[in-house]
Coordinates of C-alpha atoms in Angstrom, one line a residue:
M1 CA 133.6 168.8 7.6
R2 CA 132.9 166.9 4.4
Y3 CA 129.5 164.6 4.3
S4 CA 129.1 161.3 2.5
P5 CA 127.4 161.8 -0.9
I6 CA 124.4 159.5 0.1
A7 CA 123.2 158.5 3.7
L8 CA 120.9 155.2 3.4
P9 CA 117.7 156.1 5.5
E10 CA 116.3 153.9 8.0
S11 CA 113.3 153.2 6.5
S12 CA 115.4 151.7 3.8
S13 CA 117.7 149.5 5.9
L14 CA 115.9 146.3 5.7
M15 CA 115.1 145.8 2.1
V16 CA 117.5 143.1 1.1
D17 CA 116.8 140.9 4.0
K18 CA 113.4 140.5 2.4
H19 CA 114.5 139.5 -0.5
F20 CA 117.1 137.1 0.9
Q21 CA 114.2 135.4 2.6
R22 CA 112.7 135.1 -0.6
S23 CA 115.7 134.3 -2.3
L24 CA 116.0 131.3 -0.3
V25 CA 112.7 130.0 -1.2
L26 CA 113.9 130.3 -4.6
L27 CA 116.8 128.2 -4.0
V28 CA 114.8 125.5 -2.7
L29 CA 112.6 125.5 -6.1
I30 CA 115.8 125.4 -8.3
F31 CA 118.5 123.4 -6.2
G32 CA 116.9 121.4 -3.0
L33 CA 118.1 124.0 -0.7
V34 CA 116.1 124.8 2.4
P35 CA 114.7 128.5 3.0
L36 CA 116.0 130.3 6.2
A37 CA 114.7 133.3 8.0
V38 CA 117.3 135.9 8.5
A39 CA 117.8 138.3 11.5
Q40 CA 117.2 142.2 11.2
S41 CA 120.6 143.9 10.0
S42 CA 121.2 147.1 8.2
R43 CA 120.0 146.4 5.0
P44 CA 118.6 149.1 2.8
R45 CA 115.0 148.2 3.0
R46 CA 112.2 145.6 4.1
T47 CA 109.1 145.7 4.0
T48 CA 106.7 144.0 6.4
T49 CA 104.1 142.1 4.0
P50 CA 104.2 138.8 4.6
P51 CA 105.6 136.7 1.3
P52 CA 103.0 135.2 -0.9
K53 CA 101.5 132.2 -0.3
Q54 CA 103.3 130.3 -2.9
D55 CA 106.1 131.0 -1.6
S56 CA 105.8 128.8 1.4
L57 CA 108.5 127.7 3.1
L58 CA 107.1 124.4 2.9
L59 CA 107.5 123.9 -1.2
P60 CA 108.9 122.3 -3.0
Q61 CA 108.9 118.7 -2.3
P62 CA 112.1 117.3 -1.0
T63 CA 114.8 116.4 -3.3
P64 CA 114.7 112.4 -4.9
T65 CA 116.9 110.2 -2.0
P66 CA 120.4 110.7 -3.2
A67 CA 122.7 108.5 -5.0
A68 CA 125.4 106.5 -2.9
R69 CA 128.5 108.2 -3.0
N70 CA 132.0 106.8 -2.1
N71 CA 131.9 108.9 0.7
N72 CA 128.9 108.1 2.4
V73 CA 127.0 104.7 3.5
P74 CA 125.4 103.1 0.1
L75 CA 121.8 103.7 0.7
L76 CA 121.1 100.3 -1.3
D77 CA 123.6 97.4 -0.9
V78 CA 122.2 94.2 -1.7
R79 CA 123.4 91.3 -0.2
P80 CA 122.1 87.9 -0.4
V81 CA 119.1 86.9 2.3
K82 CA 120.6 83.7 2.9
P83 CA 124.7 83.0 2.4
V84 CA 124.9 81.6 -1.5
G85 CA 127.0 79.0 0.0
D86 CA 124.6 77.7 1.5
A87 CA 121.6 77.8 -1.5
P88 CA 119.8 73.9 -1.6
V89 CA 120.9 73.2 -4.9
N90 CA 120.0 69.6 -5.4
P91 CA 122.8 67.6 -7.8
T92 CA 120.0 65.0 -8.3
A93 CA 117.1 67.0 -9.8
D94 CA 118.1 66.2 -13.3
T95 CA 120.6 63.4 -14.8
G96 CA 123.2 64.2 -12.7
D97 CA 125.5 66.6 -15.2
T98 CA 125.4 69.4 -12.7
T99 CA 127.2 67.4 -9.8
H100 CA 130.4 68.4 -10.6
A101 CA 129.6 72.2 -11.2
Y102 CA 127.6 72.0 -7.6
A103 CA 130.9 70.5 -6.2
L104 CA 133.2 73.8 -7.5
F105 CA 129.8 75.8 -6.0
Q106 CA 130.6 74.4 -2.7
Q107 CA 134.0 74.6 -2.4
G108 CA 134.2 78.5 -3.5
Q109 CA 134.9 78.1 -6.8
Y110 CA 132.3 80.2 -8.4
A111 CA 133.4 81.4 -11.7
A112 CA 134.6 77.6 -12.5
A113 CA 131.0 76.7 -11.4
A114 CA 129.2 79.2 -13.1
K115 CA 131.3 78.4 -16.6
E116 CA 130.2 74.6 -16.0
A117 CA 126.9 75.1 -15.5
K118 CA 126.2 77.5 -18.6
Q119 CA 127.7 75.0 -20.8
I120 CA 125.4 72.2 -19.4
A121 CA 122.4 74.8 -20.2
A122 CA 123.7 75.5 -23.6
T123 CA 123.1 71.9 -24.4
D124 CA 120.3 71.7 -22.4
S125 CA 118.3 74.8 -22.2
K126 CA 115.5 73.2 -20.5
N127 CA 117.8 72.3 -17.2
A128 CA 116.3 74.2 -14.8
E129 CA 119.3 73.3 -12.3
A130 CA 122.0 74.2 -14.4
W131 CA 120.5 78.0 -15.0
K132 CA 119.8 78.0 -11.4
L133 CA 123.2 76.8 -10.4
A134 CA 124.7 79.6 -13.0
G135 CA 122.7 82.3 -11.5
F136 CA 123.8 81.4 -7.7
S137 CA 127.5 81.4 -9.0
E138 CA 127.0 84.6 -10.9
S139 CA 125.3 86.4 -8.0
A140 CA 128.4 85.3 -5.7
L141 CA 130.7 87.2 -8.0
K142 CA 128.3 90.2 -8.1
Q143 CA 127.2 89.7 -11.7
D144 CA 124.0 90.6 -10.7
G145 CA 122.5 91.4 -14.4
I146 CA 123.6 88.0 -15.7
A147 CA 122.2 86.5 -12.4
A148 CA 119.1 87.9 -12.9
E149 CA 118.6 86.3 -16.7
D150 CA 120.0 83.3 -15.6
L151 CA 118.0 82.7 -12.4
Q152 CA 114.6 84.3 -14.6
K153 CA 115.0 81.4 -16.7
A154 CA 115.2 79.1 -13.8
L155 CA 112.3 80.2 -12.2
D156 CA 110.2 80.1 -15.7
L157 CA 111.2 76.4 -15.8
Q158 CA 110.3 75.9 -12.5
R159 CA 107.0 77.3 -12.7
A160 CA 106.1 75.1 -16.2
A161 CA 107.1 72.3 -14.1
K162 CA 105.4 73.3 -10.9
Q163 CA 107.9 73.2 -9.0
E164 CA 108.9 76.6 -7.8
D165 CA 111.8 77.0 -5.7
P166 CA 112.3 79.9 -3.0
N167 CA 115.4 80.1 -3.1
T168 CA 115.5 80.8 -6.7
L169 CA 113.0 83.4 -6.4
D170 CA 114.1 85.3 -3.5
L171 CA 117.9 85.9 -4.8
L172 CA 116.2 86.9 -8.1
A173 CA 114.3 89.4 -6.8
Q174 CA 117.2 90.7 -5.0
A175 CA 119.1 91.0 -8.3
Y176 CA 116.7 92.3 -9.9
V177 CA 117.1 95.3 -6.7
A178 CA 120.8 95.4 -7.2
V179 CA 120.1 95.7 -11.2
E180 CA 117.5 98.6 -9.8
K181 CA 114.9 96.7 -12.0
F182 CA 112.3 97.4 -9.4
E183 CA 109.2 96.5 -11.6
Q184 CA 110.3 93.3 -11.8
A185 CA 111.6 92.5 -8.4
L186 CA 108.4 94.1 -6.6
P187 CA 106.0 91.3 -7.5
L188 CA 108.5 88.7 -6.6
L189 CA 109.5 90.4 -3.3
V190 CA 105.7 90.8 -2.4
I191 CA 105.5 86.8 -3.0
A192 CA 108.5 86.5 -0.6
T193 CA 107.3 88.6 2.1
S194 CA 104.0 87.1 2.5
R195 CA 104.4 83.1 2.4
P196 CA 101.7 81.6 4.8
G197 CA 102.8 80.6 8.3
A198 CA 106.3 82.4 7.9
Q199 CA 107.6 85.4 9.2
P200 CA 109.2 87.8 6.6
D201 CA 112.9 87.6 6.9
A202 CA 113.9 91.8 7.5
Q203 CA 116.4 92.1 4.4
L204 CA 113.7 90.7 1.9
L205 CA 111.1 93.2 3.5
Y206 CA 113.8 96.3 3.3
Y207 CA 114.2 95.2 -0.5
R208 CA 110.3 95.5 -0.9
A209 CA 110.3 98.6 0.3
I210 CA 112.7 100.1 -1.7
A211 CA 111.1 98.0 -4.7
E212 CA 108.0 100.3 -3.9
Y213 CA 109.3 103.5 -2.7
K214 CA 111.4 103.9 -6.4
G215 CA 108.2 102.4 -7.9
G216 CA 106.0 105.4 -6.4
K217 CA 104.0 103.5 -4.3
T218 CA 105.3 105.6 -1.3
A219 CA 101.7 104.7 0.7
A220 CA 103.0 101.0 0.3
A221 CA 106.5 101.3 0.8
E222 CA 106.2 103.3 4.5
I223 CA 104.1 100.6 5.5
S224 CA 107.2 98.1 4.5
F225 CA 109.5 100.4 5.6
N226 CA 107.4 100.5 9.4
A227 CA 107.1 96.5 9.2
V228 CA 111.2 96.2 8.9
V229 CA 111.2 98.9 11.5
K230 CA 109.2 96.8 13.8
L231 CA 111.6 93.7 13.2
N232 CA 114.3 95.7 13.5
P233 CA 114.3 99.0 15.4
K234 CA 118.2 99.6 14.4
D235 CA 117.7 99.6 10.7
S236 CA 119.0 103.1 9.8
L237 CA 118.3 102.9 6.5
S238 CA 114.2 102.2 6.6
L239 CA 114.5 105.1 9.4
Y240 CA 116.2 107.6 6.7
Y241 CA 113.5 106.6 4.0
L242 CA 111.0 106.9 6.5
G243 CA 112.3 110.6 7.4
Q244 CA 112.1 111.0 3.4
I245 CA 108.8 110.0 3.4
A246 CA 107.8 112.3 6.2
L247 CA 109.4 115.1 4.4
T248 CA 107.3 114.7 1.2
K249 CA 104.6 114.9 3.2
N250 CA 105.2 118.0 5.4
D251 CA 105.4 116.2 8.5
L252 CA 108.8 117.9 9.5
D253 CA 108.0 116.5 13.3
G254 CA 107.6 112.7 12.0
A255 CA 111.1 113.3 9.7
I256 CA 113.0 114.6 12.4
A257 CA 111.9 111.9 14.8
A258 CA 112.7 109.4 12.3
L259 CA 116.2 111.0 10.8
N260 CA 117.3 111.4 14.2
R261 CA 117.1 107.9 15.4
A262 CA 118.7 107.1 11.7
T263 CA 121.7 109.1 12.5
V264 CA 122.2 107.4 16.3
N265 CA 121.9 104.1 14.7
D266 CA 124.5 104.8 12.0
P267 CA 126.4 108.2 12.7
K268 CA 128.1 107.7 9.3
L269 CA 124.8 108.0 7.6
G270 CA 125.7 111.5 5.6
A271 CA 122.2 111.4 3.5
A272 CA 120.6 111.3 7.0
W273 CA 122.3 114.0 8.5
M274 CA 122.0 115.9 5.2
Q275 CA 118.1 115.8 5.7
L276 CA 118.3 115.8 9.4
T277 CA 119.6 119.6 8.7
A278 CA 117.3 120.4 5.9
A279 CA 114.3 119.2 8.3
Y280 CA 115.4 121.7 11.0
L281 CA 115.5 124.3 9.0
R282 CA 112.4 123.8 7.3
R283 CA 110.9 123.8 10.6
A284 CA 112.7 127.1 11.7
G285 CA 111.3 128.5 9.1
T286 CA 107.8 128.0 9.6
A287 CA 107.6 128.4 13.3
T288 CA 105.5 131.1 15.0
D289 CA 107.3 131.2 18.1
Q290 CA 110.7 132.7 17.6
A291 CA 112.5 130.6 20.6
K292 CA 111.0 127.2 18.8
A293 CA 112.9 128.7 15.5
D294 CA 115.9 129.8 17.1
A295 CA 116.3 126.0 18.6
D296 CA 115.8 124.6 15.6
Y297 CA 118.4 126.5 13.9
L298 CA 120.8 125.5 16.7
N299 CA 119.5 121.8 16.3
A300 CA 120.2 122.6 12.2
V301 CA 123.9 123.4 13.3
R302 CA 124.2 120.5 15.3
A303 CA 122.7 118.3 12.7
G304 CA 125.5 120.0 10.2
E305 CA 128.0 119.2 12.4
G306 CA 127.1 115.4 12.4
L307 CA 127.2 115.8 8.3
I308 CA 130.2 117.7 7.8
K309 CA 132.2 114.4 10.0
V310 CA 131.5 112.0 7.4
R311 CA 130.7 114.3 4.2
T312 CA 132.9 117.0 3.0
D313 CA 132.0 117.6 -0.4
A314 CA 130.4 121.3 -1.4
E315 CA 127.0 120.3 -1.6
A316 CA 127.3 119.0 2.7
I317 CA 129.3 122.0 3.6
T318 CA 127.2 124.7 1.8
R319 CA 124.1 122.7 3.8
F320 CA 125.8 123.4 7.4
G321 CA 127.0 127.3 6.0
Q322 CA 123.2 127.7 5.2
A323 CA 122.4 126.0 9.0
L324 CA 124.9 128.3 10.3
I325 CA 123.5 131.5 9.0
G326 CA 120.0 130.7 9.9
A327 CA 121.9 130.6 13.5
Q328 CA 123.4 134.2 12.9
Q329 CA 126.5 132.3 13.7
Y330 CA 128.2 134.7 10.1
A331 CA 131.8 134.4 10.6
R332 CA 131.6 130.5 11.3
A333 CA 129.5 130.4 8.2
A334 CA 131.4 132.3 5.9
T335 CA 134.6 130.3 7.0
A336 CA 133.1 127.0 6.4
L337 CA 131.6 128.4 2.8
E338 CA 134.7 129.3 2.1
R339 CA 136.0 125.9 2.4
A340 CA 132.8 124.7 0.1
T341 CA 134.0 127.3 -2.2
A342 CA 137.3 126.1 -3.3
A343 CA 136.0 122.7 -4.2
S344 CA 135.7 122.3 -8.1
D345 CA 132.1 121.3 -7.7
A346 CA 131.2 124.6 -5.9
T347 CA 128.0 125.9 -7.3
E348 CA 126.4 129.5 -7.7
V349 CA 124.4 128.8 -4.8
T350 CA 127.7 128.3 -2.6
F351 CA 129.0 131.4 -3.7
Y352 CA 125.8 133.1 -3.2
L353 CA 125.3 132.0 0.3
L354 CA 129.0 132.9 1.2
G355 CA 128.3 136.4 0.2
V356 CA 125.1 136.8 2.3
S357 CA 127.3 135.7 5.2
Q358 CA 130.1 137.9 4.8
S359 CA 128.0 140.8 4.8
R360 CA 126.0 139.7 7.3
A361 CA 129.7 139.9 8.9
K362 CA 129.9 143.2 7.8
N363 CA 132.9 142.1 5.3
F364 CA 131.9 143.9 2.3
P365 CA 135.2 143.6 -0.2
K366 CA 134.7 139.5 0.4
A367 CA 131.0 139.7 -0.2
V368 CA 131.7 141.6 -3.2
A369 CA 134.1 139.0 -4.3
A370 CA 132.0 135.9 -3.7
L371 CA 128.7 137.6 -5.1
E372 CA 130.7 138.4 -8.5
R373 CA 131.8 134.9 -8.9
A374 CA 127.8 133.7 -8.3
A375 CA 127.2 135.9 -11.1
Q376 CA 129.8 134.5 -13.4
K377 CA 128.4 130.9 -12.7
K378 CA 124.3 132.2 -12.8
P379 CA 124.3 135.3 -14.6
D380 CA 120.2 135.6 -14.5
D381 CA 119.8 135.4 -10.6
V382 CA 118.4 138.2 -9.6
N383 CA 119.1 137.4 -5.9
V384 CA 122.7 137.8 -6.3
Y385 CA 122.3 141.2 -8.0
R386 CA 120.4 142.2 -4.9
E387 CA 123.0 141.5 -2.4
L388 CA 126.0 142.5 -4.4
G389 CA 124.0 145.7 -5.4
Y390 CA 123.9 146.2 -1.7
A391 CA 127.1 145.6 -1.1
Y392 CA 128.8 147.9 -3.9
E393 CA 126.1 150.9 -2.4
V394 CA 127.7 150.2 1.4
Q395 CA 131.0 150.4 0.2
K396 CA 130.1 153.7 -2.1
Q397 CA 130.7 152.2 -5.5
Y398 CA 127.9 153.9 -6.8
A399 CA 127.9 153.2 -10.4
K400 CA 128.9 149.3 -9.7
A401 CA 125.5 149.1 -7.2
L402 CA 123.6 151.2 -10.3
G403 CA 125.0 148.6 -12.4
A404 CA 123.8 145.6 -10.1
Y405 CA 120.3 147.1 -9.1
E406 CA 119.8 147.7 -13.2
K407 CA 120.8 143.9 -14.3
G408 CA 118.1 142.8 -11.5
L409 CA 115.7 145.4 -12.9
A410 CA 116.4 144.1 -16.5
L411 CA 115.6 140.6 -15.3
I412 CA 112.1 141.7 -14.0
P413 CA 111.3 144.9 -15.1
G414 CA 108.0 145.1 -12.8
D415 CA 109.9 145.0 -9.6
T416 CA 109.4 148.0 -7.5
D417 CA 112.6 147.6 -4.7
F418 CA 115.3 147.5 -7.6
K419 CA 113.6 150.3 -9.4
E420 CA 113.7 152.1 -6.1
S421 CA 117.2 150.9 -5.4
A422 CA 118.3 152.2 -9.0
D423 CA 116.4 155.6 -8.6
R424 CA 118.1 156.0 -5.1
V425 CA 121.9 155.5 -6.4
R426 CA 121.7 157.1 -9.8
P427 CA 122.1 160.1 -8.9
F428 CA 125.7 159.8 -7.1
A429 CA 126.8 157.2 -9.9
H430 CA 126.8 160.3 -12.5
P431 CA 128.8 162.8 -11.0
P432 CA 127.5 165.1 -13.5
F433 CA 124.3 164.8 -12.1
K434 CA 125.4 165.0 -8.5
A435 CA 125.5 168.4 -7.4
G436 CA 122.5 169.3 -8.6
F437 CA 120.7 166.4 -6.5
Q438 CA 122.5 167.2 -3.6
A439 CA 121.2 171.0 -4.0
K440 CA 117.7 170.0 -4.6
H441 CA 117.5 167.7 -1.5
G442 CA 119.4 170.4 1.0
L443 CA 122.8 168.1 0.8
R444 CA 126.0 169.4 1.7
T445 CA 128.2 170.2 -2.0
P446 CA 131.7 170.1 -2.5
E447 CA 130.7 174.0 -3.4
R448 CA 128.9 174.9 -0.2
E449 CA 131.8 173.2 1.9
A450 CA 134.0 175.6 0.0
Q451 CA 131.7 178.4 0.9
S452 CA 131.4 177.8 4.4

């Protein structure tokens, strides 16, 4: 009868899970992913010491608002509040030179109208109506940068003559938002949404909220977004931003409520699904009641299912896989994350989580393959070496396990768990020392087997 050269002690069976929890906190700090609480399994060792306070699952603040994607509904789609064709351009406000250009504008010949209006403005630079007509025509052509320049000239001339036109101001504000000049847009939008005796237009109020949010005026933006939702309870983008703001304040209940409403109103809003999944994961990770945590992990899976219906990029699938790991659906997580690793934009995080899911599913050869790829992509990630060392050790590849543990120890020399792991496998990684170690500790050796 032969014995395994090393038996992992029961007291050492939970180490990797402890560090997996902490590593996911690190993933939040670096990649904006959300830490998960992982169920116990047969890992080398875990202590019951709680993680340091700075490893709080509430840290860090959520990632900035994602940019618009081709496979997602844009978060900022600027459209004129009033149809450009109905803009009350007054052809009699000057000497009548813009009459023909205005007729072209009314006929929808915006390029011709813009060209003619600019020709008039070139010869008469103080012709506010020509600049205005040029700006409206350019806006209709979605030439927002040029439109903003011409509309600003028109507004300056109008103000100099004390004849400010609300339509010019409103469209200029929208043009500035479209080209992301929020600092210039905000004062105009405050005027546009604060006119005495008039209810603010919900779309202009939304643009004001965006300008405030992008300018770092989060408290003001929250008030404005709430005002938009009051006017239009189904405004999914305002609800999305309210969810974002709630996340920055660690108001997970508020974030989940807002993001759920956003996804109900617009099931194609991928950014809202992404943040909703993250919010459920964060709340599960901070729950003291295991039943509530388990429920939130399942909610995260459901949100992730909504996410991958509208987004199939590696980032979205990785977040879904993370939710599945939290819900202990390891085989399903591995299947999803395999898809993500096939994408050209797959990161080290994706390969790391794939390795974790395969390891929890006890498919150690595939876990090793994924973790080796993660190590290639980010050679200085100590979390990868914890998981990789364990996967090697379970498969009795002690030399490779020692190499992984020693790489981790080189990155963080004071880590006692890496040191203990390296010391545990070192005698079995070097055959000349193996027999002496086994004899010293009363373990069966090939020589003793022969004698018996």
